[in-house]
mmCIF file of C-alpha atoms in Angstrom:
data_model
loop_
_atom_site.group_PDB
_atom_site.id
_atom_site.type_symbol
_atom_site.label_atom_id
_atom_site.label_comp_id
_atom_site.label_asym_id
_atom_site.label_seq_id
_atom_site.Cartn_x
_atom_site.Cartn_y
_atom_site.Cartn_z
ATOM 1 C CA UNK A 10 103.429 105.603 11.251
ATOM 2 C CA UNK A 11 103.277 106.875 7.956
ATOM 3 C CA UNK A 12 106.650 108.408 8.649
ATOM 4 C CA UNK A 13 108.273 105.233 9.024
ATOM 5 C CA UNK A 14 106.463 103.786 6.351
ATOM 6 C CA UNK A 15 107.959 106.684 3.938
ATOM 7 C CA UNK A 16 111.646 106.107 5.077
ATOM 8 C CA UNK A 17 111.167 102.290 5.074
ATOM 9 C CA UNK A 18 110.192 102.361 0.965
ATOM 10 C CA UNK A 19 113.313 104.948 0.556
ATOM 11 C CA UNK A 20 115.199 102.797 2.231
ATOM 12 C CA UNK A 21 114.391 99.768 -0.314
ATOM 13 C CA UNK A 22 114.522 101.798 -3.487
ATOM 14 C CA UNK A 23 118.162 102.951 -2.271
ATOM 15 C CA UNK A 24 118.866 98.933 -1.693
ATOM 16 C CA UNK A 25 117.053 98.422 -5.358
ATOM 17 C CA UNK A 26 119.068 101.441 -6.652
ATOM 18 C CA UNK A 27 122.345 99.476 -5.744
ATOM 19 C CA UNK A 28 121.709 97.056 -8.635
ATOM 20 C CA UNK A 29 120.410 99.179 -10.932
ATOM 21 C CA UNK A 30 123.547 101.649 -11.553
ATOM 22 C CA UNK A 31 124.026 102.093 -15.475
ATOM 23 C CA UNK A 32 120.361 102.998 -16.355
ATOM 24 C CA UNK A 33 120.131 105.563 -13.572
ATOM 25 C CA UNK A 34 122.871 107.107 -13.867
ATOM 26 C CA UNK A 35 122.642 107.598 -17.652
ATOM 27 C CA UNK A 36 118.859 108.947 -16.976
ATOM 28 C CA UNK A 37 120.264 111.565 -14.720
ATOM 29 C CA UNK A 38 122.717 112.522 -17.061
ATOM 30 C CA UNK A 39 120.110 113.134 -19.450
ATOM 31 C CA UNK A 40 118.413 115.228 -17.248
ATOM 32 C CA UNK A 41 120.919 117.368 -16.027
ATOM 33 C CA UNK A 42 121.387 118.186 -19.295
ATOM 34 C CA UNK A 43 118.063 119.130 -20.195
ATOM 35 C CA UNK A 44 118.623 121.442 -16.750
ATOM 36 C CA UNK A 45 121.679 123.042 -18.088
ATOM 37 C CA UNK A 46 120.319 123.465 -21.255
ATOM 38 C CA UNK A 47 116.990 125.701 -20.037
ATOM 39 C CA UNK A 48 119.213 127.548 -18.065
ATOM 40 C CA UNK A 49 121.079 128.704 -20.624
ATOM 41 C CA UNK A 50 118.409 129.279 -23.169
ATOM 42 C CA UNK A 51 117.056 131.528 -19.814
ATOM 43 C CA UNK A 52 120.460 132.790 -19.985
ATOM 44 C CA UNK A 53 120.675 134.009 -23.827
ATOM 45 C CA UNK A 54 116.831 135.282 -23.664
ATOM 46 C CA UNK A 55 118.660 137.210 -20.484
ATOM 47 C CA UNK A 56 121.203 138.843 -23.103
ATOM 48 C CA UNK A 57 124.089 137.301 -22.240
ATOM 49 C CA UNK A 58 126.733 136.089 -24.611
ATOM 50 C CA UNK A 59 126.414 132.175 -25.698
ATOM 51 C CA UNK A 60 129.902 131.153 -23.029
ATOM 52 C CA UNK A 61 128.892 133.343 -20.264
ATOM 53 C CA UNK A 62 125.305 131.883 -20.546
ATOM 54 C CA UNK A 63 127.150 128.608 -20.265
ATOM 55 C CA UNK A 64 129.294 129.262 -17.300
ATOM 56 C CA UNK A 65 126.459 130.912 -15.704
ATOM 57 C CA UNK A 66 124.290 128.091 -15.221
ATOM 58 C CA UNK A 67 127.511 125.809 -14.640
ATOM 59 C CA UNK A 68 128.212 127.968 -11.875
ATOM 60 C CA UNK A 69 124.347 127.765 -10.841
ATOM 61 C CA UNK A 70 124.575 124.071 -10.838
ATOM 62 C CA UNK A 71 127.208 124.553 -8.535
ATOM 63 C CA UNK A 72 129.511 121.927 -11.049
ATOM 64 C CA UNK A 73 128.370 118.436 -12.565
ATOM 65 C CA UNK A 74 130.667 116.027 -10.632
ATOM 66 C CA UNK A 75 129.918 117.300 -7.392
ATOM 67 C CA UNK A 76 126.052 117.084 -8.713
ATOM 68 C CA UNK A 77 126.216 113.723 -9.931
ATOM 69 C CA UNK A 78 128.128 112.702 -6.798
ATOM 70 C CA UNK A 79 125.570 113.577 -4.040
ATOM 71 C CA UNK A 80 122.632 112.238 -6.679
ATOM 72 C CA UNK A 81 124.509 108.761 -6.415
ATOM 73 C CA UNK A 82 125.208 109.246 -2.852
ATOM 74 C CA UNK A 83 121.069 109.755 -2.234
ATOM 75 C CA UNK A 84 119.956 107.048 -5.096
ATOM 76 C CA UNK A 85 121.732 104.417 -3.680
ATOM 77 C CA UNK A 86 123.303 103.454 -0.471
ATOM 78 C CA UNK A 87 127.280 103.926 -1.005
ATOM 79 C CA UNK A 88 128.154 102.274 1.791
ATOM 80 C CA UNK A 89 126.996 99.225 0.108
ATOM 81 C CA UNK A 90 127.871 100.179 -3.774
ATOM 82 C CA UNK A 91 131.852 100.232 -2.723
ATOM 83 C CA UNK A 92 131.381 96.813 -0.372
ATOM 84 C CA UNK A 93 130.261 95.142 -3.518
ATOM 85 C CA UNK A 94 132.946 96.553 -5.658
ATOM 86 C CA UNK A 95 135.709 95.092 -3.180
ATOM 87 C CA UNK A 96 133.648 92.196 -3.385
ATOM 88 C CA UNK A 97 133.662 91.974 -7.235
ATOM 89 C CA UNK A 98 137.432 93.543 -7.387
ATOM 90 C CA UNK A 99 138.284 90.549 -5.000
ATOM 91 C CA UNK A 100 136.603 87.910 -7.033
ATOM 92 C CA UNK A 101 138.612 89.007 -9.697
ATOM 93 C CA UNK A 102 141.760 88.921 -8.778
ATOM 94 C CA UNK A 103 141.355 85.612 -7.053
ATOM 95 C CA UNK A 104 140.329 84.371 -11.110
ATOM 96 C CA UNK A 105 143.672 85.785 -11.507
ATOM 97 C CA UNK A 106 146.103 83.517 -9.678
ATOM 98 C CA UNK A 107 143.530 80.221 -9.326
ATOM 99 C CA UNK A 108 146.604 78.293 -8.655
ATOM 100 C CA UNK A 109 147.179 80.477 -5.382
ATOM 101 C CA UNK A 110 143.763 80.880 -4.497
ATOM 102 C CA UNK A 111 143.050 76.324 -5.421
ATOM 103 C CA UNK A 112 146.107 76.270 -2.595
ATOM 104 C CA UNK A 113 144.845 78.637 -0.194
ATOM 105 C CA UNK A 114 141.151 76.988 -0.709
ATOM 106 C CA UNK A 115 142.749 73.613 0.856
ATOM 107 C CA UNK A 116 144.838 75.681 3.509
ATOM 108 C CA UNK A 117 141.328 76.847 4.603
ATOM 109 C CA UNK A 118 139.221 73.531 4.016
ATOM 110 C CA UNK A 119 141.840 71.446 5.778
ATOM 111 C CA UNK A 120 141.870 74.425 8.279
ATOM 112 C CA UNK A 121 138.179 74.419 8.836
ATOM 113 C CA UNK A 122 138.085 70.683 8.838
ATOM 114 C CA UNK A 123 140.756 69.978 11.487
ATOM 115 C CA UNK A 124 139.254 72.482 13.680
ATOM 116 C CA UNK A 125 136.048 70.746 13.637
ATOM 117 C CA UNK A 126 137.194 67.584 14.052
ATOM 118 C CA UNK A 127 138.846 68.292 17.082
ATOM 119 C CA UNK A 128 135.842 70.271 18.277
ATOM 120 C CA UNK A 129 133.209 67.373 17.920
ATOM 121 C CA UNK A 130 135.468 65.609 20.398
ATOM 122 C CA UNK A 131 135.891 68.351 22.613
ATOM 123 C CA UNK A 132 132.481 68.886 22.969
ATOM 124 C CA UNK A 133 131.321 64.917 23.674
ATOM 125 C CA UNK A 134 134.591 64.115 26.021
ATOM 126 C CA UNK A 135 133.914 67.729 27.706
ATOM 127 C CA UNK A 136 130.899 70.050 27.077
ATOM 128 C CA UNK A 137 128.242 67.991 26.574
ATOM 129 C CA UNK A 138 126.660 67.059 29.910
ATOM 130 C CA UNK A 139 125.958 63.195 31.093
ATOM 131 C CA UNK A 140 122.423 62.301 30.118
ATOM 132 C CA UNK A 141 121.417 62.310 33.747
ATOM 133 C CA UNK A 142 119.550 65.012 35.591
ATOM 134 C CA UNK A 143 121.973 66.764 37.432
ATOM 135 C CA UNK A 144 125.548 65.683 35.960
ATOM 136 C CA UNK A 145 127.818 67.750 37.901
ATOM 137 C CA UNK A 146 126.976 66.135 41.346
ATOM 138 C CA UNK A 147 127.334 62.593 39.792
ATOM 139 C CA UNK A 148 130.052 60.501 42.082
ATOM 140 C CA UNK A 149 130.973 57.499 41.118
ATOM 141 C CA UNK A 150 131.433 55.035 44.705
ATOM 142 C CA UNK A 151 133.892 51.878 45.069
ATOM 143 C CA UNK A 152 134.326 49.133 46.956
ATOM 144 C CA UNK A 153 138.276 49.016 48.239
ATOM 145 C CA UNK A 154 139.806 45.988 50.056
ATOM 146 C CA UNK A 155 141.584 47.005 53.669
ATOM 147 C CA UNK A 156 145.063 45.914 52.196
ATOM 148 C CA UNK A 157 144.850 48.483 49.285
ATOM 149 C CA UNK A 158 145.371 45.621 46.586
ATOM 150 C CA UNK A 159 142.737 46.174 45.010
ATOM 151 C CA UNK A 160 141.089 49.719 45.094
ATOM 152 C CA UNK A 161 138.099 49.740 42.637
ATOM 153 C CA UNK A 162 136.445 46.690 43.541
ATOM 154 C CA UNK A 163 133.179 45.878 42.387
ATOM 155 C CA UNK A 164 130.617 46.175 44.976
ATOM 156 C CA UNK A 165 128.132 43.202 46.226
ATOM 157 C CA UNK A 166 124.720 43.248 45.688
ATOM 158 C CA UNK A 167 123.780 43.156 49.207
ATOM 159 C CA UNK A 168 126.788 45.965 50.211
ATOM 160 C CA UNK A 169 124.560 48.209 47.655
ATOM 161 C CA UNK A 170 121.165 47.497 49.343
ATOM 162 C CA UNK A 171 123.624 48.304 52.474
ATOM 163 C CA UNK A 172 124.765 51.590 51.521
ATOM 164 C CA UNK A 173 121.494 52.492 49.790
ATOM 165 C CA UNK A 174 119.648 51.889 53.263
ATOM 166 C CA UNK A 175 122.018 52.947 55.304
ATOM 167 C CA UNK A 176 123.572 56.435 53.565
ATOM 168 C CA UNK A 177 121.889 59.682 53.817
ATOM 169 C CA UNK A 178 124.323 61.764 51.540
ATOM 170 C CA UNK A 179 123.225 60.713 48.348
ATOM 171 C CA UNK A 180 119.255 61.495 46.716
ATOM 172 C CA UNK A 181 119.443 58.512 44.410
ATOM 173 C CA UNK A 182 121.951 55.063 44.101
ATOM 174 C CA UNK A 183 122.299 53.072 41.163
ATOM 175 C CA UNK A 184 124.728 49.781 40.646
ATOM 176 C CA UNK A 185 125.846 48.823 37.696
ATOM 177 C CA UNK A 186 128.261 46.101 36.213
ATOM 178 C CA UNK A 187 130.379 46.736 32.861
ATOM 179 C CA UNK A 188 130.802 44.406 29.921
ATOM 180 C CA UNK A 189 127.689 42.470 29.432
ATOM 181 C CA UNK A 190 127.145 42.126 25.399
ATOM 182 C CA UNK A 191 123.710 41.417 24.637
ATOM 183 C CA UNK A 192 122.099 40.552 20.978
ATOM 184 C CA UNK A 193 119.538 42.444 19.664
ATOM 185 C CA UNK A 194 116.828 41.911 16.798
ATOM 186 C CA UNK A 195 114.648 44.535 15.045
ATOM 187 C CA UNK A 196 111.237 43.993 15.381
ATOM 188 C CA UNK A 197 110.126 44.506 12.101
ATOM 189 C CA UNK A 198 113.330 42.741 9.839
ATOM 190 C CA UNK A 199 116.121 44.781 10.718
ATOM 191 C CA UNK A 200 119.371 42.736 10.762
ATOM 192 C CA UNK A 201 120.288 41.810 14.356
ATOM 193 C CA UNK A 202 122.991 43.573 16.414
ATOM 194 C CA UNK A 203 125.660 42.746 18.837
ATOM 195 C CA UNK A 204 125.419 45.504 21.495
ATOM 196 C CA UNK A 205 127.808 45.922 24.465
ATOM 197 C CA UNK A 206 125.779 47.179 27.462
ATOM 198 C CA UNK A 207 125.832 47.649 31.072
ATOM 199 C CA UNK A 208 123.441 46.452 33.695
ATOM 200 C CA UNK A 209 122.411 48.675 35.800
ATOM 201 C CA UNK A 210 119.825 48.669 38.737
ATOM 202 C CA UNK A 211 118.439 51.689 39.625
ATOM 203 C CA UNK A 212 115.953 51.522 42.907
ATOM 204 C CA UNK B 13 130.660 135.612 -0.318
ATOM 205 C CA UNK B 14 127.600 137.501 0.354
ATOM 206 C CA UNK B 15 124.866 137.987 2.864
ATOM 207 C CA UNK B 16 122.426 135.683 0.971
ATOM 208 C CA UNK B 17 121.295 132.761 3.587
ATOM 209 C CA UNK B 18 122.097 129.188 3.174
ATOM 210 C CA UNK B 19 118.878 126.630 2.551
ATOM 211 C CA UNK B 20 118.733 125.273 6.352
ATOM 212 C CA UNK B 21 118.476 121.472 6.568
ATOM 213 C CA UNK B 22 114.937 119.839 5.802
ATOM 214 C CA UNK B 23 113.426 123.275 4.737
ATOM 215 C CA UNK B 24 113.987 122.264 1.085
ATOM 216 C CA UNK B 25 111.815 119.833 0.607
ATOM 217 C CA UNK B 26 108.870 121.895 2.239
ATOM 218 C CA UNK B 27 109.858 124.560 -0.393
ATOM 219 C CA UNK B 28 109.686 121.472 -3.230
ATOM 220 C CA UNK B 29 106.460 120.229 -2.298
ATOM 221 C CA UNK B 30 104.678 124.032 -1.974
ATOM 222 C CA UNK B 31 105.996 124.887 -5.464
ATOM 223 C CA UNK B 32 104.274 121.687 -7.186
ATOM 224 C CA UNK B 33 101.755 122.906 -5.092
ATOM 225 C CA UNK B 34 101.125 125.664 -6.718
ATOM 226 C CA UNK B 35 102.429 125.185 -10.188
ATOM 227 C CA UNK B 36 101.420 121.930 -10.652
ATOM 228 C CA UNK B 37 104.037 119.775 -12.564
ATOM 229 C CA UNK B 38 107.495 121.293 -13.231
ATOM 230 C CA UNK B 39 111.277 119.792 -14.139
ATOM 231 C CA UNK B 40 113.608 120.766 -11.841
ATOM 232 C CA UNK B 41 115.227 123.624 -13.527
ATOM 233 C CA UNK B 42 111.761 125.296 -12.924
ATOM 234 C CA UNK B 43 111.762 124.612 -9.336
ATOM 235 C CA UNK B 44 115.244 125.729 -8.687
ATOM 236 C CA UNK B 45 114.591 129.170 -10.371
ATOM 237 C CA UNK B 46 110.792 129.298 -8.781
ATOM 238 C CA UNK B 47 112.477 128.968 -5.171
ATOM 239 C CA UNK B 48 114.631 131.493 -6.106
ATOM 240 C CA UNK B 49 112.157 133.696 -7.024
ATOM 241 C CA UNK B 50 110.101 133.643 -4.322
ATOM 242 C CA UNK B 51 112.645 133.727 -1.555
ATOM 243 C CA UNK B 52 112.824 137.126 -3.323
ATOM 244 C CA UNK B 53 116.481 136.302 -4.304
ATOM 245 C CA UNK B 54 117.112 136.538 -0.810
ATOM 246 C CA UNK B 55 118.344 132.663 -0.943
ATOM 247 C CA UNK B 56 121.616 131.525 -2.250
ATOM 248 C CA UNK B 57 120.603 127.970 -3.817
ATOM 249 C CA UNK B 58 123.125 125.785 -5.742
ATOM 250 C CA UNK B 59 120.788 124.222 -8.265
ATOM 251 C CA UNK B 60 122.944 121.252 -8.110
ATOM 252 C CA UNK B 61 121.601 120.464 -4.309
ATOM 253 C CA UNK B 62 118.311 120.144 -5.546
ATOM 254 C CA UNK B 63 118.109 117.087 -7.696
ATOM 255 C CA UNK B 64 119.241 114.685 -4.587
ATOM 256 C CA UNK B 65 116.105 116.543 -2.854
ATOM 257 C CA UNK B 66 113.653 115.537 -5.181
ATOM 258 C CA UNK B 67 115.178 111.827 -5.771
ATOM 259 C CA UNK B 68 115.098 111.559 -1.786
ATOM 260 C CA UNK B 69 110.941 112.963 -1.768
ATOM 261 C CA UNK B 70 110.384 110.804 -5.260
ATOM 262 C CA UNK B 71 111.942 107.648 -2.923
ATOM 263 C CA UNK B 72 109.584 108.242 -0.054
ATOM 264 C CA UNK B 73 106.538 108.629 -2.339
ATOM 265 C CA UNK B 74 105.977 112.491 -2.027
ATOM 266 C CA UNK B 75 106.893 113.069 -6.105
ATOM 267 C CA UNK B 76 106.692 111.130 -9.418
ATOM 268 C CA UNK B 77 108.741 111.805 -12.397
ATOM 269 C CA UNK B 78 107.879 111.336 -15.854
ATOM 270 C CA UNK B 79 109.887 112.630 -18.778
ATOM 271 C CA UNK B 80 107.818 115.867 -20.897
ATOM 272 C CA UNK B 81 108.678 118.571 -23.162
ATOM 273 C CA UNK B 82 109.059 122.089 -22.277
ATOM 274 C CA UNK B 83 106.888 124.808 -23.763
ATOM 275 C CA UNK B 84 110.435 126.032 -25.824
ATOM 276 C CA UNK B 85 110.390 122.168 -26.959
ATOM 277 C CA UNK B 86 113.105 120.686 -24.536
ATOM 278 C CA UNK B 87 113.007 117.288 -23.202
ATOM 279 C CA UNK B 88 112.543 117.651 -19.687
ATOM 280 C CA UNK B 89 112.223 115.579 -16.720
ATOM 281 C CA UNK B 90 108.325 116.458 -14.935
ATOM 282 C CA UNK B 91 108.060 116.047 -11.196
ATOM 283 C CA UNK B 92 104.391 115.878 -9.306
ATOM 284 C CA UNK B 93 102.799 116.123 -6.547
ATOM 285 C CA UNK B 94 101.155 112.512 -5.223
ATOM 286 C CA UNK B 95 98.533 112.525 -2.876
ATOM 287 C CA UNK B 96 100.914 111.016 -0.243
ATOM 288 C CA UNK B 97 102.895 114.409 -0.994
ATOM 289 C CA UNK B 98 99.572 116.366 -0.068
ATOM 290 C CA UNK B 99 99.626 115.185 3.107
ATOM 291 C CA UNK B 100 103.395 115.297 3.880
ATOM 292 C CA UNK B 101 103.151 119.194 2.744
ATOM 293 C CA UNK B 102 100.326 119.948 5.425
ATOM 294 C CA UNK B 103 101.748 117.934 7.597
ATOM 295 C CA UNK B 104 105.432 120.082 7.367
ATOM 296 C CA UNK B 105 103.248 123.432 7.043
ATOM 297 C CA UNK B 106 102.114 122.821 10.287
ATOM 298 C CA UNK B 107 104.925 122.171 12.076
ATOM 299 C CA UNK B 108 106.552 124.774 10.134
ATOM 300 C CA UNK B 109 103.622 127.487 11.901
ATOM 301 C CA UNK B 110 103.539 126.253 15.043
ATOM 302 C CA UNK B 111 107.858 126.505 15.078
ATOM 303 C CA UNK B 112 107.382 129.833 14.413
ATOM 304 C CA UNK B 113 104.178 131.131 16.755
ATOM 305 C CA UNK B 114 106.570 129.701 19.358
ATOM 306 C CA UNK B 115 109.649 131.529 18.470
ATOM 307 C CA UNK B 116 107.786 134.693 17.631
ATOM 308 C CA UNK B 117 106.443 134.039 21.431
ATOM 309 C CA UNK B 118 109.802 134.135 22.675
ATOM 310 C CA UNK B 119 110.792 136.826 20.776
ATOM 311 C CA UNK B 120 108.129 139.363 22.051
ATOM 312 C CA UNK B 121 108.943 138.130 25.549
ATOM 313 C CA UNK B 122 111.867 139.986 25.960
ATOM 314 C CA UNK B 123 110.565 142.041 28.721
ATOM 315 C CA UNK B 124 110.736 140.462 32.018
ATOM 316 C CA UNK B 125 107.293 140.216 33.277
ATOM 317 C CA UNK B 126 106.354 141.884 36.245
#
């Protein structure tokens, strides 16, 4: 547990270390300095000349660079550090050219817009599923006169009751007749509306 | 180069935490050279891999810094021992003992048993 918990606050003061660059860094320079600098006093006490003390501990160090390099690899998280850089590098240069970047803006919002556009309608002609309880076995029946003039006949009231009685196929039939327009008022002040609706007879 | 052995992986912080240990607080400089010393210059230890050693046990709450002076007057920067470091050095000097009474088991098993 405490394990975890250890690794977990690294982990955050690595995050926290990505913002705080400057400060760090200039601390550690300061204190690899102080470092080199006891070395080589160490060095001189030793007896050895003032550049070979220097060298000595340079050597020790095993170079600054490469120092400095795995300090900023362990203080921060580097992956991280150069993703924000292209981020900031890319903001940049899009300042740069804001005529080509205002154009490609519109390429993308007219882009974006199109697509989803033509995706609402998609989805409510095709993916979104009939407000019934089992849409996919829906089947829509007609009435059809015997000389084929006139195929999608409305059905009789009393052919329904027929069918309904009669037909073991089906769990449930409903009629219904299109193009009834009804008007409706709010209860509570709302203007009133002029709704188109279907009648429809369930049991 | 020579026949001085490498620090192996994840032994260098147990070394860290033991020296503040025993010293008490001490800039890095003094750690580096007090590793050295002890490993009876039988450990070849760039200096340099030290400091992202004691910024990774400072991260995980083993260490604080604070910046001091040296006894010859230098600004230095002091690492200590916390109490969460305590327990992580036990903890690691443990494993570290019971690694080793199970490798010097193997090692003094060499003859087949009959």
């Amino acid at each position: 547990m405490s394990h975890t918990w250890k690794s977990l606050r690294a982990s955050f003061l690595r995050l926290a270390g990505v913002l705080r660059k400057p400060q760090r860094d200039a601390e550690f320079i300061a204190e690899l300095e102080s470092h080199l600098q006891l070395h080589i006093e160490d060095n001189l006490r030793a007896g050895m000349t003032p550049e070979a003390a220097r060298r000595d501990a340079l050597i020790k160090l095993g170079g600054i660079e490469q120092t400095k390099e795995r300090y900023r690899d362990r203080r921060s998280l580097p992956v991280l550090e150069a993703l924000l850089h292209d981020w900031r590098f890319g903001f940049r240069m899009l300042l740069k050219s804001p005529g080509s970047t205002g154009a490609v803006v519109i390429a993308l919002a007219l882009g974006i817009g199109a697509s989803t556009a033509m995706f609402t309608v998609v989805r409510s002609v095709l993916l979104k599923p009939l407000p019934f309880k089992d849409p996919t076995h829906l089947i829509r029946l007609y009435e059809q006169s015997p000389d084929d003039k006139f195929p999608y006949n409305n059905v009789a009231g009393g052919i329904f009751k027929a069918w309904k009685n009669q037909s073991h196929g089906f769990s449930d039939l409903a009629i219904y007749s299109n193009g009834a327009e009804y008007n409706l008022s709010g209860a509570s002040g709302q203007l009133p509306e002029k709704t188109r609706a279907t009648e429809r007879m369930a049991q | 180069m020579s026949d001085k052995a490498d620090v192996w992986q994840g032994t260098l912080a147990l070394m860290i935490l033991k020296t503040l240990e025993t010293l008490g607080p001490l800039h890095g400089y003094g750690i580096a050279r007090r590793i050295e010393q002890t490993s009876g210059d039988l450990l070849s230890l760039n200096y340099g891999t030290l400091y992202p050693a004691l910024l990774k046990l400072e991260q995980e709450g083993c260490i604080e810094s604070e910046w001091g002076v040296s006894d010859n007057n230098r600004k230095a920067k002091y690492y200590k021992l916390t109490r969460a470091g305590r327990k992580q050095l036990e903890r690691e000097t443990r494993d570290w003992q019971q690694a080793q009474t199970i490798l010097a088991k193997f090692q003094s098993a060499t003859e087949p048993s009959t």
